[in-house]
mmCIF file of C-alpha atoms in Angstrom:
data_model
loop_
_atom_site.group_PDB
_atom_site.id
_atom_site.type_symbol
_atom_site.label_atom_id
_atom_site.label_comp_id
_atom_site.label_asym_id
_atom_site.label_seq_id
_atom_site.Cartn_x
_atom_site.Cartn_y
_atom_site.Cartn_z
ATOM 1 C CA MET C 1 -0.025 -0.002 0.008
ATOM 2 C CA GLU C 2 2.742 2.404 1.018
ATOM 3 C CA ASN C 3 4.574 1.791 -2.312
ATOM 4 C CA GLN C 4 1.392 2.355 -4.358
ATOM 5 C CA LEU C 5 0.330 5.568 -2.603
ATOM 6 C CA ALA C 6 3.620 7.259 -1.876
ATOM 7 C CA LYS C 7 4.621 7.945 -5.471
ATOM 8 C CA SER C 8 6.648 10.885 -4.501
ATOM 9 C CA THR C 9 8.965 11.106 -1.495
ATOM 10 C CA GLU C 10 9.346 14.808 -2.032
ATOM 11 C CA GLU C 11 5.741 15.893 -1.408
ATOM 12 C CA ARG C 12 4.186 15.553 1.971
ATOM 13 C CA THR C 13 0.390 15.216 2.456
ATOM 14 C CA PHE C 14 -0.098 18.543 4.240
ATOM 15 C CA GLN C 15 2.844 20.561 3.057
ATOM 16 C CA TYR C 16 0.759 23.030 0.943
ATOM 17 C CA GLN C 17 -1.841 23.891 3.536
ATOM 18 C CA ASP C 18 -0.422 27.167 4.657
ATOM 19 C CA SER C 19 0.121 28.369 1.105
ATOM 20 C CA LEU C 20 -3.318 27.536 -0.243
ATOM 21 C CA PRO C 21 -5.400 30.619 -1.285
ATOM 22 C CA SER C 22 -8.524 31.545 0.679
ATOM 23 C CA LEU C 23 -11.900 30.438 -0.536
ATOM 24 C CA PRO C 24 -13.079 33.153 -2.915
ATOM 25 C CA VAL C 25 -16.537 34.772 -2.561
ATOM 26 C CA PRO C 26 -18.459 34.444 -5.828
ATOM 27 C CA SER C 27 -20.054 37.609 -7.117
ATOM 28 C CA LEU C 28 -23.719 38.348 -6.244
ATOM 29 C CA GLU C 29 -24.639 38.078 -9.891
ATOM 30 C CA GLU C 30 -23.064 34.680 -10.167
ATOM 31 C CA SER C 31 -24.761 33.373 -7.110
ATOM 32 C CA LEU C 32 -28.200 34.647 -8.224
ATOM 33 C CA ASN C 33 -27.743 33.114 -11.714
ATOM 34 C CA LYS C 34 -26.846 29.757 -10.220
ATOM 35 C CA TYR C 35 -29.897 29.874 -8.029
ATOM 36 C CA LEU C 36 -32.164 30.544 -10.983
ATOM 37 C CA ALA C 37 -30.508 27.787 -12.988
ATOM 38 C CA ALA C 38 -31.107 25.373 -10.059
ATOM 39 C CA VAL C 39 -34.765 26.405 -9.675
ATOM 40 C CA LYS C 40 -35.678 26.303 -13.373
ATOM 41 C CA PRO C 41 -36.056 22.467 -13.869
ATOM 42 C CA PHE C 42 -38.608 22.348 -11.008
ATOM 43 C CA ALA C 43 -40.795 25.362 -11.829
ATOM 44 C CA ASN C 44 -43.413 25.991 -14.484
ATOM 45 C CA LYS C 45 -43.314 29.177 -16.474
ATOM 46 C CA GLU C 46 -45.354 31.200 -14.051
ATOM 47 C CA GLU C 47 -43.445 30.079 -11.062
ATOM 48 C CA TYR C 48 -40.100 30.726 -12.787
ATOM 49 C CA LYS C 49 -41.141 34.212 -13.839
ATOM 50 C CA ARG C 50 -42.206 35.040 -10.305
ATOM 51 C CA THR C 51 -38.924 33.654 -8.954
ATOM 52 C CA GLU C 52 -36.996 35.865 -11.370
ATOM 53 C CA GLU C 53 -38.894 38.889 -10.075
ATOM 54 C CA ILE C 54 -38.094 37.969 -6.425
ATOM 55 C CA VAL C 55 -34.433 37.492 -7.353
ATOM 56 C CA GLN C 56 -34.290 40.881 -9.066
ATOM 57 C CA ASN C 57 -35.976 42.564 -6.125
ATOM 58 C CA PHE C 58 -33.456 40.818 -3.740
ATOM 59 C CA LYS C 59 -30.520 42.007 -5.924
ATOM 60 C CA LYS C 60 -31.706 45.653 -5.943
ATOM 61 C CA GLY C 61 -32.582 45.564 -2.280
ATOM 62 C CA ILE C 62 -30.941 43.712 0.682
ATOM 63 C CA GLY C 63 -28.932 41.443 -1.506
ATOM 64 C CA GLU C 64 -26.105 43.883 -2.079
ATOM 65 C CA LYS C 65 -25.865 44.670 1.718
ATOM 66 C CA LEU C 66 -25.717 40.995 2.580
ATOM 67 C CA HIS C 67 -23.092 40.399 -0.060
ATOM 68 C CA GLN C 68 -20.920 43.175 1.436
ATOM 69 C CA LYS C 69 -21.228 41.511 4.836
ATOM 70 C CA LEU C 70 -20.107 38.258 3.245
ATOM 71 C CA LEU C 71 -17.071 39.961 1.776
ATOM 72 C CA GLU C 72 -16.237 41.388 5.215
ATOM 73 C CA ARG C 73 -16.569 37.909 6.800
ATOM 74 C CA ALA C 74 -14.241 36.454 4.177
ATOM 75 C CA LYS C 75 -11.420 38.976 5.009
ATOM 76 C CA GLY C 76 -10.853 37.322 8.333
ATOM 77 C CA LYS C 77 -11.281 33.633 7.402
ATOM 78 C CA ARG C 78 -9.447 31.180 5.115
ATOM 79 C CA ASN C 79 -12.778 29.532 4.424
ATOM 80 C CA TRP C 80 -15.849 31.687 4.957
ATOM 81 C CA LEU C 81 -18.225 28.823 4.281
ATOM 82 C CA GLU C 82 -16.720 25.957 6.285
ATOM 83 C CA GLU C 83 -18.173 26.841 9.703
ATOM 84 C CA TRP C 84 -21.655 27.482 8.373
ATOM 85 C CA TRP C 85 -21.647 24.277 6.321
ATOM 86 C CA LEU C 86 -20.239 22.161 9.196
ATOM 87 C CA ASN C 87 -22.898 23.555 11.660
ATOM 88 C CA VAL C 88 -25.934 23.274 9.314
ATOM 89 C CA ALA C 89 -25.071 19.961 7.571
ATOM 90 C CA TYR C 90 -23.706 18.064 10.569
ATOM 91 C CA LEU C 91 -23.543 19.685 14.021
ATOM 92 C CA ASP C 92 -27.051 21.195 14.151
ATOM 93 C CA VAL C 93 -28.739 18.037 12.960
ATOM 94 C CA ARG C 94 -30.850 16.483 15.765
ATOM 95 C CA ILE C 95 -31.191 12.956 14.317
ATOM 96 C CA PRO C 96 -28.909 9.918 14.964
ATOM 97 C CA SER C 97 -25.567 10.097 13.208
ATOM 98 C CA GLN C 98 -25.576 6.389 12.340
ATOM 99 C CA LEU C 99 -27.154 5.915 8.900
ATOM 100 C CA ASN C 100 -28.090 9.572 8.633
ATOM 101 C CA VAL C 101 -24.621 11.111 9.100
ATOM 102 C CA ASN C 102 -22.138 8.266 8.872
ATOM 103 C CA PHE C 103 -18.634 7.669 7.377
ATOM 104 C CA ALA C 104 -17.185 4.219 7.149
ATOM 105 C CA GLY C 105 -13.649 5.123 6.209
ATOM 106 C CA PRO C 106 -11.245 3.494 3.806
ATOM 107 C CA SER C 107 -11.478 -0.354 3.624
ATOM 108 C CA ALA C 108 -10.448 -3.237 1.395
ATOM 109 C CA HIS C 109 -12.574 -4.251 -1.534
ATOM 110 C CA THR C 110 -12.600 -7.926 -0.940
ATOM 111 C CA GLU C 111 -15.969 -9.025 -2.334
ATOM 112 C CA HIS C 112 -14.514 -10.355 -5.582
ATOM 113 C CA TYR C 113 -12.185 -12.892 -3.826
ATOM 114 C CA TRP C 114 -13.881 -13.194 -0.458
ATOM 115 C CA PRO C 115 -17.702 -13.432 -1.039
ATOM 116 C CA PRO C 116 -19.998 -12.692 1.960
ATOM 117 C CA LYS C 117 -20.439 -15.651 4.188
ATOM 118 C CA GLU C 118 -22.044 -16.162 7.548
ATOM 119 C CA ASN C 119 -20.070 -16.005 10.786
ATOM 120 C CA THR C 120 -17.101 -14.191 9.251
ATOM 121 C CA GLN C 121 -17.863 -10.707 10.830
ATOM 122 C CA LEU C 122 -14.868 -10.915 13.144
ATOM 123 C CA GLU C 123 -12.446 -11.910 10.425
ATOM 124 C CA ARG C 124 -13.728 -9.212 8.115
ATOM 125 C CA GLY C 125 -13.780 -6.642 10.878
ATOM 126 C CA SER C 126 -10.201 -7.413 11.775
ATOM 127 C CA LEU C 127 -9.066 -7.039 8.125
ATOM 128 C CA VAL C 128 -10.971 -3.839 7.700
ATOM 129 C CA LEU C 129 -9.403 -2.442 10.901
ATOM 130 C CA TRP C 130 -5.982 -3.329 9.664
ATOM 131 C CA PHE C 131 -6.543 -1.544 6.376
ATOM 132 C CA ASN C 132 -7.872 1.493 8.148
ATOM 133 C CA LEU C 133 -4.910 1.684 10.500
ATOM 134 C CA SER C 134 -2.461 1.107 7.626
ATOM 135 C CA TYR C 135 -3.997 4.175 6.023
ATOM 136 C CA TRP C 136 -3.679 5.993 9.374
ATOM 137 C CA GLN C 137 -0.027 5.197 9.399
ATOM 138 C CA LEU C 138 0.410 6.719 5.892
ATOM 139 C CA LEU C 139 -1.342 9.871 7.042
ATOM 140 C CA ARG C 140 0.790 10.028 10.111
ATOM 141 C CA LYS C 141 3.955 9.824 7.881
ATOM 142 C CA GLU C 142 2.355 12.235 5.386
ATOM 143 C CA LYS C 143 2.674 9.732 2.548
ATOM 144 C CA ILE C 144 -0.799 10.101 1.138
ATOM 145 C CA PRO C 145 -0.304 11.928 -2.200
ATOM 146 C CA VAL C 146 -1.547 15.495 -2.392
ATOM 147 C CA HIS C 147 -4.826 15.725 -4.349
ATOM 148 C CA LYS C 148 -4.430 18.066 -7.322
ATOM 149 C CA VAL C 149 -6.181 19.572 -10.312
ATOM 150 C CA GLY C 150 -3.509 19.584 -12.964
ATOM 151 C CA ASN C 151 -0.534 21.029 -10.976
ATOM 152 C CA THR C 152 -2.636 22.864 -8.463
ATOM 153 C CA PRO C 153 -2.808 21.298 -4.986
ATOM 154 C CA LEU C 154 -6.111 20.980 -3.254
ATOM 155 C CA ASP C 155 -6.978 21.289 0.466
ATOM 156 C CA MET C 156 -6.087 18.166 2.355
ATOM 157 C CA ASN C 157 -7.238 19.267 5.774
ATOM 158 C CA GLN C 158 -10.270 16.934 5.941
ATOM 159 C CA PHE C 159 -7.934 13.958 5.911
ATOM 160 C CA ARG C 160 -6.967 14.987 9.456
ATOM 161 C CA MET C 161 -10.600 14.268 10.503
ATOM 162 C CA LEU C 162 -10.599 10.682 9.452
ATOM 163 C CA PHE C 163 -8.963 9.505 12.695
ATOM 164 C CA SER C 164 -8.752 10.485 16.378
ATOM 165 C CA THR C 165 -11.887 12.529 15.847
ATOM 166 C CA CYS C 166 -15.227 12.403 17.563
ATOM 167 C CA LYS C 167 -18.484 14.343 17.539
ATOM 168 C CA VAL C 168 -19.451 15.338 21.091
ATOM 169 C CA PRO C 169 -23.277 15.662 21.573
ATOM 170 C CA GLY C 170 -24.752 19.004 22.679
ATOM 171 C CA ILE C 171 -28.251 20.204 23.412
ATOM 172 C CA THR C 172 -28.788 22.291 20.220
ATOM 173 C CA ARG C 173 -25.405 21.888 18.527
ATOM 174 C CA ASP C 174 -22.761 19.190 18.693
ATOM 175 C CA SER C 175 -19.032 19.877 18.587
ATOM 176 C CA ILE C 176 -16.057 18.204 17.059
ATOM 177 C CA LYS C 177 -12.962 17.087 18.955
ATOM 178 C CA ASN C 178 -9.913 16.195 16.888
ATOM 179 C CA TYR C 179 -6.630 14.866 18.349
ATOM 180 C CA PHE C 180 -4.909 13.693 15.150
ATOM 181 C CA LYS C 181 -1.215 14.579 14.759
ATOM 182 C CA THR C 182 1.370 13.692 12.118
ATOM 183 C CA GLU C 183 4.612 12.053 13.257
ATOM 184 C CA SER C 184 6.337 15.398 12.934
ATOM 185 C CA GLU C 185 3.741 17.087 15.107
ATOM 186 C CA GLY C 186 3.905 14.665 17.993
ATOM 187 C CA HIS C 187 2.093 11.744 19.598
ATOM 188 C CA SER C 188 -1.308 10.568 18.282
ATOM 189 C CA SER C 189 -3.656 8.059 19.882
ATOM 190 C CA SER C 190 -3.289 4.550 18.481
ATOM 191 C CA HIS C 191 -6.088 2.714 20.252
ATOM 192 C CA ILE C 192 -9.429 1.659 18.986
ATOM 193 C CA ALA C 193 -12.774 1.193 20.753
ATOM 194 C CA VAL C 194 -15.009 -1.776 20.035
ATOM 195 C CA LEU C 195 -18.658 -1.711 21.069
ATOM 196 C CA CYS C 196 -20.211 -5.162 21.715
ATOM 197 C CA ARG C 197 -23.574 -5.950 23.450
ATOM 198 C CA GLY C 198 -23.631 -2.633 25.246
ATOM 199 C CA ARG C 199 -20.054 -2.688 26.510
ATOM 200 C CA ILE C 200 -17.013 -0.805 25.262
ATOM 201 C CA PHE C 201 -13.618 -2.408 24.917
ATOM 202 C CA VAL C 202 -10.395 -0.470 24.164
ATOM 203 C CA PHE C 203 -7.053 -1.805 23.038
ATOM 204 C CA ASP C 204 -3.935 -0.448 21.324
ATOM 205 C CA MET C 205 -3.298 -1.269 17.675
ATOM 206 C CA LEU C 206 0.544 -0.771 17.943
ATOM 207 C CA HIS C 207 3.035 -3.153 19.554
ATOM 208 C CA GLU C 208 6.584 -1.814 20.034
ATOM 209 C CA GLY C 209 5.798 0.845 17.447
ATOM 210 C CA SER C 210 4.526 -1.560 14.788
ATOM 211 C CA LEU C 211 0.931 -2.153 13.685
ATOM 212 C CA ILE C 212 -0.384 -5.489 14.875
ATOM 213 C CA THR C 213 -1.572 -8.036 12.229
ATOM 214 C CA PRO C 214 -5.083 -8.978 11.264
ATOM 215 C CA PRO C 215 -4.743 -12.442 13.106
ATOM 216 C CA GLU C 216 -3.620 -10.532 16.148
ATOM 217 C CA ILE C 217 -6.482 -8.105 15.911
ATOM 218 C CA LEU C 218 -8.860 -11.022 15.496
ATOM 219 C CA ARG C 219 -7.487 -12.813 18.613
#
């Protein structure tokens, strides 16, 4: 896995983070045109005409004032949208995270040579854990290649949220706690938590600095 993913020993996963440009604010005209384009397939002629009128009134009225406030917000933030999106899409949601807001993480595609079979959950779970932690090691060593469009690097910050991260419940809004660190940044937790029949078991996935094997995880 390491040989396949770490094509370049010169680039590190997070090395461009501080040099990335801030998220630009689209013009008011561009945002309104995108809104109209999104509405059009779902509206009849009368509804769309009325929507156009509302958009024009918004543009001539409070729209410009709100757009100026957005520009002011963007001056002090690398990403003016991130906090709003995180809150509305994930942290303010008052429904169970499982199924509704759930992320399984990287895992092996084994179906083609290990078809589903009864009573193999522990074996499969052990292997999936091993693949996940192998990916965690690559992130810790910053050997996951930087995602790019052409030669332009993209933001890799969300990869930090894959591990050592939890969502802490709140009354009206949850919060996120993240403890992941690369090897150059310091120690990062290496244990996993297993829930079984209402009980929680915790054990470390490293032994003398090395990742334990799938059979060891299974045992």
